[in-house]
Coordinates of N, CA and C in Angstrom, one line a residue:
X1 N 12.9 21.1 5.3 CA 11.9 20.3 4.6 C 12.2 18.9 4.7
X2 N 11.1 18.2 5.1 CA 11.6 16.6 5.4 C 10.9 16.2 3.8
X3 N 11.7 15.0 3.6 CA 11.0 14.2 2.3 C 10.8 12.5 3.0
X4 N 9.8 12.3 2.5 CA 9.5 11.0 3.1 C 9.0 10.2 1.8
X5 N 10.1 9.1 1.4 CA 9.2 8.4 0.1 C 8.4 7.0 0.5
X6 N 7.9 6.9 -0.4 CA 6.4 6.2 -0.5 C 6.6 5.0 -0.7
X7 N 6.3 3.6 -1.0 CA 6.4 3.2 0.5 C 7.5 3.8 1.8
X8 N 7.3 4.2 3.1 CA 8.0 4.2 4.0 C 8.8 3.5 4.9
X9 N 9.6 3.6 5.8 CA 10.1 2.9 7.2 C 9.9 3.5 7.9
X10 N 9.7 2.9 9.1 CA 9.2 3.5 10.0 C 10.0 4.7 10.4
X11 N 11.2 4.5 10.6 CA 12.3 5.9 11.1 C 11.5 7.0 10.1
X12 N 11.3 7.0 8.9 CA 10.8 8.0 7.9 C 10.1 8.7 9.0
X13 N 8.6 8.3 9.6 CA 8.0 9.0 10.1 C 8.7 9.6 11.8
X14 N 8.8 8.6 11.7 CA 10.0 8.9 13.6 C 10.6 10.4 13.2
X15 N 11.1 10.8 12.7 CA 11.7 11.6 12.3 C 10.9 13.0 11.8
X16 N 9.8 13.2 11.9 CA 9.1 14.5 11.5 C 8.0 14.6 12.8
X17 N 8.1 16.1 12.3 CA 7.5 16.8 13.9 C 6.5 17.7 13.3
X18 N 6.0 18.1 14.6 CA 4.7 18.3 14.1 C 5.2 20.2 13.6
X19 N 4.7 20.3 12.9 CA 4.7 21.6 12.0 C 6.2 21.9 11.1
X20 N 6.7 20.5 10.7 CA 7.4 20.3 9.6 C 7.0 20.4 8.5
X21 N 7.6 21.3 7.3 CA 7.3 20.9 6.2 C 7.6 19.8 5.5
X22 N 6.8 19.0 4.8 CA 6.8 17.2 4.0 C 6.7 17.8 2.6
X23 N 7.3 16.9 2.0 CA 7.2 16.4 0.6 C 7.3 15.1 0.3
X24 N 6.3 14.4 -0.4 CA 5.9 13.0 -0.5 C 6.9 12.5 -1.9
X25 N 6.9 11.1 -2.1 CA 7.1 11.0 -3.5 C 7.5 9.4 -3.4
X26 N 6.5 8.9 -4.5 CA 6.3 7.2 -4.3 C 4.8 7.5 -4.6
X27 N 4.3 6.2 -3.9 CA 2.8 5.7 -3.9 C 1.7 6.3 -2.9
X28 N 1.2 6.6 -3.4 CA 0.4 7.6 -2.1 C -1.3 7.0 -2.5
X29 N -2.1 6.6 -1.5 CA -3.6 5.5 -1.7 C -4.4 7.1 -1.6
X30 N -6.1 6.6 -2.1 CA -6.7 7.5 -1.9 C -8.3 7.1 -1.6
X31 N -8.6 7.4 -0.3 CA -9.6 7.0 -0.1 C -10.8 7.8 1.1
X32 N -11.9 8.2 0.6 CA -12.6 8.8 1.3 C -13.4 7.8 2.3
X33 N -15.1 8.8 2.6 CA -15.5 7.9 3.6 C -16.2 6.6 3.4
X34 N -16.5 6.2 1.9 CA -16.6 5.3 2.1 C -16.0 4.2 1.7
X35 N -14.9 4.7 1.4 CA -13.5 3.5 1.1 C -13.2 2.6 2.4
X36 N -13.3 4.1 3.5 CA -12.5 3.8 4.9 C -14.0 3.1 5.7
X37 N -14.8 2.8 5.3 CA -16.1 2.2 6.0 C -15.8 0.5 5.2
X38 N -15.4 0.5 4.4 CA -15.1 -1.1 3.2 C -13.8 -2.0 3.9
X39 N -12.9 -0.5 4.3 CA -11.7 -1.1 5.0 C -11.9 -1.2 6.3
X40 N -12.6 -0.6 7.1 CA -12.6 -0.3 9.1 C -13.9 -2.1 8.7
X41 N -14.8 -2.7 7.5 CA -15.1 -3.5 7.3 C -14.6 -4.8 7.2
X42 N -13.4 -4.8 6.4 CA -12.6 -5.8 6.0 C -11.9 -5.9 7.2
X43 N -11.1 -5.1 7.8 CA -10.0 -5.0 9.4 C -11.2 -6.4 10.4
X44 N -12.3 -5.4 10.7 CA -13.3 -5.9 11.4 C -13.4 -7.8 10.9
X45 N -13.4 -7.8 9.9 CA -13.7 -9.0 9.7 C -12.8 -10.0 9.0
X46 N -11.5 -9.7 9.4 CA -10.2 -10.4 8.7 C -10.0 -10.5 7.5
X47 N -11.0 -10.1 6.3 CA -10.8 -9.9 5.5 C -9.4 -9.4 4.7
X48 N -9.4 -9.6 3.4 CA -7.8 -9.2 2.6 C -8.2 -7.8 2.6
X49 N -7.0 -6.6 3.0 CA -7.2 -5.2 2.3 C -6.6 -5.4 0.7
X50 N -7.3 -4.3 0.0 CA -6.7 -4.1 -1.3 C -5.6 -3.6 -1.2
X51 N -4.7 -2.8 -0.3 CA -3.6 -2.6 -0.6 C -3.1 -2.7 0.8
X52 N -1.9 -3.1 0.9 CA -1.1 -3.2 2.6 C -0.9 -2.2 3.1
X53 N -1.3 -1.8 4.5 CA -1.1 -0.7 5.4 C 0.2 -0.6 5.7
X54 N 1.0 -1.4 5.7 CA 2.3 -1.3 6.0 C 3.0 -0.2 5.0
X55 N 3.4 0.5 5.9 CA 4.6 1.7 4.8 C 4.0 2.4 4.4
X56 N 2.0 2.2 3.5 CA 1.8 3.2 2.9 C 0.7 4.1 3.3
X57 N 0.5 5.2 2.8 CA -0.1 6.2 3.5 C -1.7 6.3 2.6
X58 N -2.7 7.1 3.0 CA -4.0 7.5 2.4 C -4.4 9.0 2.4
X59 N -4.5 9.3 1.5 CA -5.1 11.2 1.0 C -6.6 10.5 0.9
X60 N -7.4 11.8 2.1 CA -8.2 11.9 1.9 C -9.0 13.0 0.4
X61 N -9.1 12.6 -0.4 CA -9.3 13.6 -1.5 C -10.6 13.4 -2.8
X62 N -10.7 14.9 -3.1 CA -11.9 14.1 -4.1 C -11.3 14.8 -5.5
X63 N -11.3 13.9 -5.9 CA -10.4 14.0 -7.4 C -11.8 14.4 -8.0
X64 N -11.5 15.0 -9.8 CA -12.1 15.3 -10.6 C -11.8 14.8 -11.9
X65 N -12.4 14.9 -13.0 CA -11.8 13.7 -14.1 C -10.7 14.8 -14.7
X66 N -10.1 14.1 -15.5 CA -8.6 14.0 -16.1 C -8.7 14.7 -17.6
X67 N -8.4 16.3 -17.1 CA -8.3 16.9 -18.9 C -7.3 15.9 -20.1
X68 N -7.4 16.2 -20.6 CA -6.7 15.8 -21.7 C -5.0 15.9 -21.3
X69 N -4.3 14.8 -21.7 CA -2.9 14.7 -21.1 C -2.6 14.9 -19.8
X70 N -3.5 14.7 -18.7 CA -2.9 15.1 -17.5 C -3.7 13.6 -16.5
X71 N -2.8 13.2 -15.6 CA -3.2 12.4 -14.9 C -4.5 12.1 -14.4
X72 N -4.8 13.3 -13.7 CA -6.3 13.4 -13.0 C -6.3 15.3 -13.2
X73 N -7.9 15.3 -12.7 CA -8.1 16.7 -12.6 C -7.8 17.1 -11.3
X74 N -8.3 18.6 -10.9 CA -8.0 19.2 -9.5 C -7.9 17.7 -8.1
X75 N -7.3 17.8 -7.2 CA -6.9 16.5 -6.3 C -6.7 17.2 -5.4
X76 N -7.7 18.3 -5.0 CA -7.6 18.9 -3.5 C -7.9 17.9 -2.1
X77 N -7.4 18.1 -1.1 CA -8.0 17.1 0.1 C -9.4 17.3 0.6
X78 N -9.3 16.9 1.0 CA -11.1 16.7 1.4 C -11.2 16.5 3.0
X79 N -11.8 16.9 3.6 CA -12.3 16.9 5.3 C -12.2 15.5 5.8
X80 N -10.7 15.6 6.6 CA -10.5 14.4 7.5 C -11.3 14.0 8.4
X81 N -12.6 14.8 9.2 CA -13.3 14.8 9.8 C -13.9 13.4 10.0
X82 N -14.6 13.2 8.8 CA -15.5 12.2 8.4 C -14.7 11.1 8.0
X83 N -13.8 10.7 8.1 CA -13.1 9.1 8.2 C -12.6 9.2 9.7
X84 N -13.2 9.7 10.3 CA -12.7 9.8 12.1 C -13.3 8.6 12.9
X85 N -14.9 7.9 12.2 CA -15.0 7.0 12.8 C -14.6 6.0 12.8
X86 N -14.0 5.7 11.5 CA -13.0 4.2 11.1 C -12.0 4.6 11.3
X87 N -11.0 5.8 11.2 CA -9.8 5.9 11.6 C -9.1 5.4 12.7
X88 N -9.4 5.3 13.4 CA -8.5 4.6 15.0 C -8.0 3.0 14.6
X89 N -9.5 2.4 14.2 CA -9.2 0.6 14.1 C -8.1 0.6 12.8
X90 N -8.3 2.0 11.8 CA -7.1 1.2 10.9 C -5.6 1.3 11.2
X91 N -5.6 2.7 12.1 CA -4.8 3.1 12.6 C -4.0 1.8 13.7
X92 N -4.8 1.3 14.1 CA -4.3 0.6 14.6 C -4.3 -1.1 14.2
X93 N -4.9 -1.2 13.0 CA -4.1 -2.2 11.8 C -3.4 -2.2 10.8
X94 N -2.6 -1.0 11.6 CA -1.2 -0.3 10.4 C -1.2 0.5 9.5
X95 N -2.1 1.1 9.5 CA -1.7 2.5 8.6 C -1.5 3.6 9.5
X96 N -0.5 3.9 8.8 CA 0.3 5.0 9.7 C 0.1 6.6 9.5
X97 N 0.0 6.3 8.0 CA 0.0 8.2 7.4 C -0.9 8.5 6.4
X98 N -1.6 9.3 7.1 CA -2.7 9.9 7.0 C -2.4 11.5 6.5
X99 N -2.9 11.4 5.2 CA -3.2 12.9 4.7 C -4.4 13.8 4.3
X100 N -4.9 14.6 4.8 CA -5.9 15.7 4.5 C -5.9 16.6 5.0
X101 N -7.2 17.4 5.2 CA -7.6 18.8 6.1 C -8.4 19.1 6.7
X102 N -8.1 19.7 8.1 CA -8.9 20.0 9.2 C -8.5 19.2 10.2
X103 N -9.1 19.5 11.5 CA -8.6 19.0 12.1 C -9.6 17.5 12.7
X104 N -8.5 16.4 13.8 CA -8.9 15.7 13.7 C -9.4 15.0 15.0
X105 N -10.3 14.0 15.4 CA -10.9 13.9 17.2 C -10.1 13.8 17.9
X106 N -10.2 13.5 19.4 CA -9.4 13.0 20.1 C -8.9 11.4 20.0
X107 N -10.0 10.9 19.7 CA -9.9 9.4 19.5 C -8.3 9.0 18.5
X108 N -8.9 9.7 17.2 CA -7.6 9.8 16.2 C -6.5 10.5 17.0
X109 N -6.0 11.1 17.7 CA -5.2 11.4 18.0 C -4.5 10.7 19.0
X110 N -5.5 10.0 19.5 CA -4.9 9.1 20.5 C -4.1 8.0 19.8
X111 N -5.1 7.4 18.8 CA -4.8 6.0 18.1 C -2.9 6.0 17.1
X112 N -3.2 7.9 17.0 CA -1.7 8.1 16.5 C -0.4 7.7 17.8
X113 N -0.8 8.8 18.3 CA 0.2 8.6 19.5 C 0.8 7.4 19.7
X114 N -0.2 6.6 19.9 CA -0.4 5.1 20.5 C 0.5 4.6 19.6
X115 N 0.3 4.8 18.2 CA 1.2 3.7 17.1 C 2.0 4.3 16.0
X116 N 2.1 5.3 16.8 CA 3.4 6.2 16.1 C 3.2 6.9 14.3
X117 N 2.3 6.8 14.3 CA 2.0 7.2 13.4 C 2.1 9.1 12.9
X118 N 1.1 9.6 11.7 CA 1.9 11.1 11.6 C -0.1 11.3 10.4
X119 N 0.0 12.6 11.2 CA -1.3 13.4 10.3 C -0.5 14.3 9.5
X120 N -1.1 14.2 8.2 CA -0.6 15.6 7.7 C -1.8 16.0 6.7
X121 N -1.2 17.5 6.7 CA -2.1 18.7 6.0 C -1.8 18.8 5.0
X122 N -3.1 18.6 3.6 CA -2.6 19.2 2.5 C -3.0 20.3 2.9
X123 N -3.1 21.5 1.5 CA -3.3 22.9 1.6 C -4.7 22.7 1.2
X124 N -5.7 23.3 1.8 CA -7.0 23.6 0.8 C -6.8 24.9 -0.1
X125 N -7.5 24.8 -1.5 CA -7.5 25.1 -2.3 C -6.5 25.5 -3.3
X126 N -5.5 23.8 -3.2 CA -4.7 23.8 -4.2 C -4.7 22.7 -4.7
X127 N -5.9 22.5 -5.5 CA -6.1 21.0 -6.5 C -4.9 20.7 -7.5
X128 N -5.3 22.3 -8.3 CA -4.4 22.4 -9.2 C -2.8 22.1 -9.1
X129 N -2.7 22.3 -7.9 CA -1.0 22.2 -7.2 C -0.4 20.6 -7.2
X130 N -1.9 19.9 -6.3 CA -1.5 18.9 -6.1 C -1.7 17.9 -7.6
X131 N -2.7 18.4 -8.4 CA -2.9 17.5 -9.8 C -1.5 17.6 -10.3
X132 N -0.7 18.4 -9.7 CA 0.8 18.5 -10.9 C 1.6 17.7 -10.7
X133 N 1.3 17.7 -9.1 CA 2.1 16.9 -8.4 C 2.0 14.8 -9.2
X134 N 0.5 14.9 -9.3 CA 0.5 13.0 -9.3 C 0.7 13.1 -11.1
X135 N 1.4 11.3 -10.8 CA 1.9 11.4 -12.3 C 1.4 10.3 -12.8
X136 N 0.6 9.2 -12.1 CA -0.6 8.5 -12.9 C -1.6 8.4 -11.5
X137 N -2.6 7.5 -12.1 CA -3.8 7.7 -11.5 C -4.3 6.5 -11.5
X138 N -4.6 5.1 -10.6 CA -5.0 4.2 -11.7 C -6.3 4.0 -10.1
X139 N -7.4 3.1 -10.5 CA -9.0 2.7 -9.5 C -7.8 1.6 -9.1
X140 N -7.7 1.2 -8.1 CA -7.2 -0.5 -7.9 C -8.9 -1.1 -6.5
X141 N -9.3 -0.4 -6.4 CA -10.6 -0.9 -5.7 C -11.7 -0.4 -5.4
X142 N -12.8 -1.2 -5.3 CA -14.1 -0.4 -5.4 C -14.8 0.5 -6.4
X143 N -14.4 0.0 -7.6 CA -14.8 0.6 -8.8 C -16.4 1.2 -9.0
X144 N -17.0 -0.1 -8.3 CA -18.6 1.0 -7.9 C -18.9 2.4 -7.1
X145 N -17.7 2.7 -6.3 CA -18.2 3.7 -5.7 C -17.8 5.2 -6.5
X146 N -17.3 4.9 -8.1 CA -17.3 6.3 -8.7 C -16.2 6.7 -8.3
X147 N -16.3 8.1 -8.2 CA -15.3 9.3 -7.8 C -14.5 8.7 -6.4
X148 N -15.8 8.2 -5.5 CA -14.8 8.0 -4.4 C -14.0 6.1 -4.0
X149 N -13.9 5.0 -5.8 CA -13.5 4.4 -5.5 C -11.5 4.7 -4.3
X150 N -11.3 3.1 -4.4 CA -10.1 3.7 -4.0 C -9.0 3.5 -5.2
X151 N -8.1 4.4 -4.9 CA -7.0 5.1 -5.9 C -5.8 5.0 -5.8
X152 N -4.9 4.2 -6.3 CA -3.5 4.2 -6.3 C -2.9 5.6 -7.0
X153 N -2.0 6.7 -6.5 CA -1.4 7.3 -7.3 C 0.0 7.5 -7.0
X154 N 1.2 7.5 -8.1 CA 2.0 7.7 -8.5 C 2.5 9.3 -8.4
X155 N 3.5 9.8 -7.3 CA 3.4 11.2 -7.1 C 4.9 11.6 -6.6
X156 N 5.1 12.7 -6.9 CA 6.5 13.4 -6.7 C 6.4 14.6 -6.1
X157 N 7.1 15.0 -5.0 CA 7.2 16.2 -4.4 C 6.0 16.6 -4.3
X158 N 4.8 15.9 -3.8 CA 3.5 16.6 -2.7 C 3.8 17.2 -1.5
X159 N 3.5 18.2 -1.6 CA 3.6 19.5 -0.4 C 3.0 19.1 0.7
X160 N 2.9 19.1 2.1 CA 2.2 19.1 3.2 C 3.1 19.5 4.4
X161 N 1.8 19.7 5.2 CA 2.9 20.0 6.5 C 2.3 18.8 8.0
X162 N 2.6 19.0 8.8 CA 2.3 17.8 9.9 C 1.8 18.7 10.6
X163 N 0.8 17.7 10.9 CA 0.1 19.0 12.1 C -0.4 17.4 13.1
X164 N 0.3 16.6 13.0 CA 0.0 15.6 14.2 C 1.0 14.5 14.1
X165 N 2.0 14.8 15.2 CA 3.3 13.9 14.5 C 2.8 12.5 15.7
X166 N 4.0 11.9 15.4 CA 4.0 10.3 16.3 C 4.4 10.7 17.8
X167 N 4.8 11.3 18.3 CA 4.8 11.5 19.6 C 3.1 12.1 20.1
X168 N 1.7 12.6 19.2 CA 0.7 13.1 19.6 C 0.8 14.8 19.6
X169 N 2.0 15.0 19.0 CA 2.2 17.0 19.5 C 1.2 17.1 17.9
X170 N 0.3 18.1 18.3 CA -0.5 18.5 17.8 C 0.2 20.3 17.2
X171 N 0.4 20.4 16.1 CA 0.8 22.1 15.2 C -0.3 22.7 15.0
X172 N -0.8 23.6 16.1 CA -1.4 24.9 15.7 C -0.9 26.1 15.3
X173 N -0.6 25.8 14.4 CA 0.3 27.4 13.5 C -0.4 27.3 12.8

C-alpha cells in the first residue's frame, strides 16, 4: 500500500504504479465539471486559480449535505469522463493528481504520460466509506455553483487504487 500525503512531491507520485493500492491524507480539492470549465477558463486566460496546482490533487465527486456531526454526507466519486475536455490544459498547467471513476480518453492519457502525473480510482459505491474518511469540508470557490462549488477537504487514509500511473501504463484489473 503506497501513502501519498497531501500536498505532494513529485517523487510521491514517481513512485506508484499503476494498480497500486493509495491512501491519501492531507488536502485533497474537489471539483466537478463545472469547476474544471472555471479553471481550463482561468489557465486559458492567465487568470489567478483559487488553489495551486502544484502538489495538489482534485476528486472528482458529488458530495451530499452534512448529517449532524459529520463533515459532509455520502462523497462518492463521480464520472471522470466529463472533465476530459478541460483535463489535458490543466494537466498540463500542473495538476498532477487526479481522482475519480471510470475510465479516461486518450487525450488525458496522453497529457499524464507527458507530465508525469497519476489517475486514480475511488471505489463506486462507497460514499459512506469515503465521508469517514474527510474530516472537514470547507466551499473555498465558486459558491454559486451549489453542490458542485469547489471544495477544500481535510482527509486521512482515502482508499484508491491507480489505474493510470506517470509512465501512461494504464491497470485493467
Amino acid at each position: 500500500m503506497k501513502r501519498i500525503e497531501l500536498p505532494f512531491q513529485e517523487k510521491d507520485l514517481l513512485s506508484v504504479r499503476a494498480g497500486d493500492d493509495v491512501l491519501l491524507s492531507g488536502i485533497l480539492y474537489v471539483g466537478r465539471d463545472q469547476v474544471h470549465k472555471r479553471l481550463f477558463e482561468a489557465v486559458r486566460s492567465s487568470s489567478p486559480l483559487p488553489f495551486p496546482f502544484s502538489g495538489n490533487g482534485i476528486y472528482y465527486m458529488g458530495p451530499s449535505p452534512a448529517p449532524d456531526g459529520f463533515a459532509i454526507g455520502a462523497a462518492g466519486p463521480t464520472t471522470s469522463a466529463r472533465m476530459d475536455p478541460f483535463s489535458p490544459s490543466l494537466i498540463r498547467a500542473g495538476l498532477r493528481l487526479m481522482v475519480g471513476k471510470g475510465p479516461r480518453s486518450e487525450e488525458v492519457l496522453a497529457a499524464i504520460k507527458e507530465c508525469k502525473g497519476l489517475y486514480l480510482q475511488a471505489y463506486g459505491g462507497c460514499g459512506a466509506l469515503y465521508s469517514s474518511c474527510i474530516r472537514k469540508a470547507d466551499v473555498i470557490a465558486y459558491p454559486e455553483l451549489g453542490p458542485e462549488a469547489l471544495l477544500r477537504l481535510e482527509i486521512e487514509a482515502f482508499p484508491a487504487v491507480c489505474v493510470i500511473d506517470s509512465e501512461g501504463t494504464l491497470f485493467r484489473g
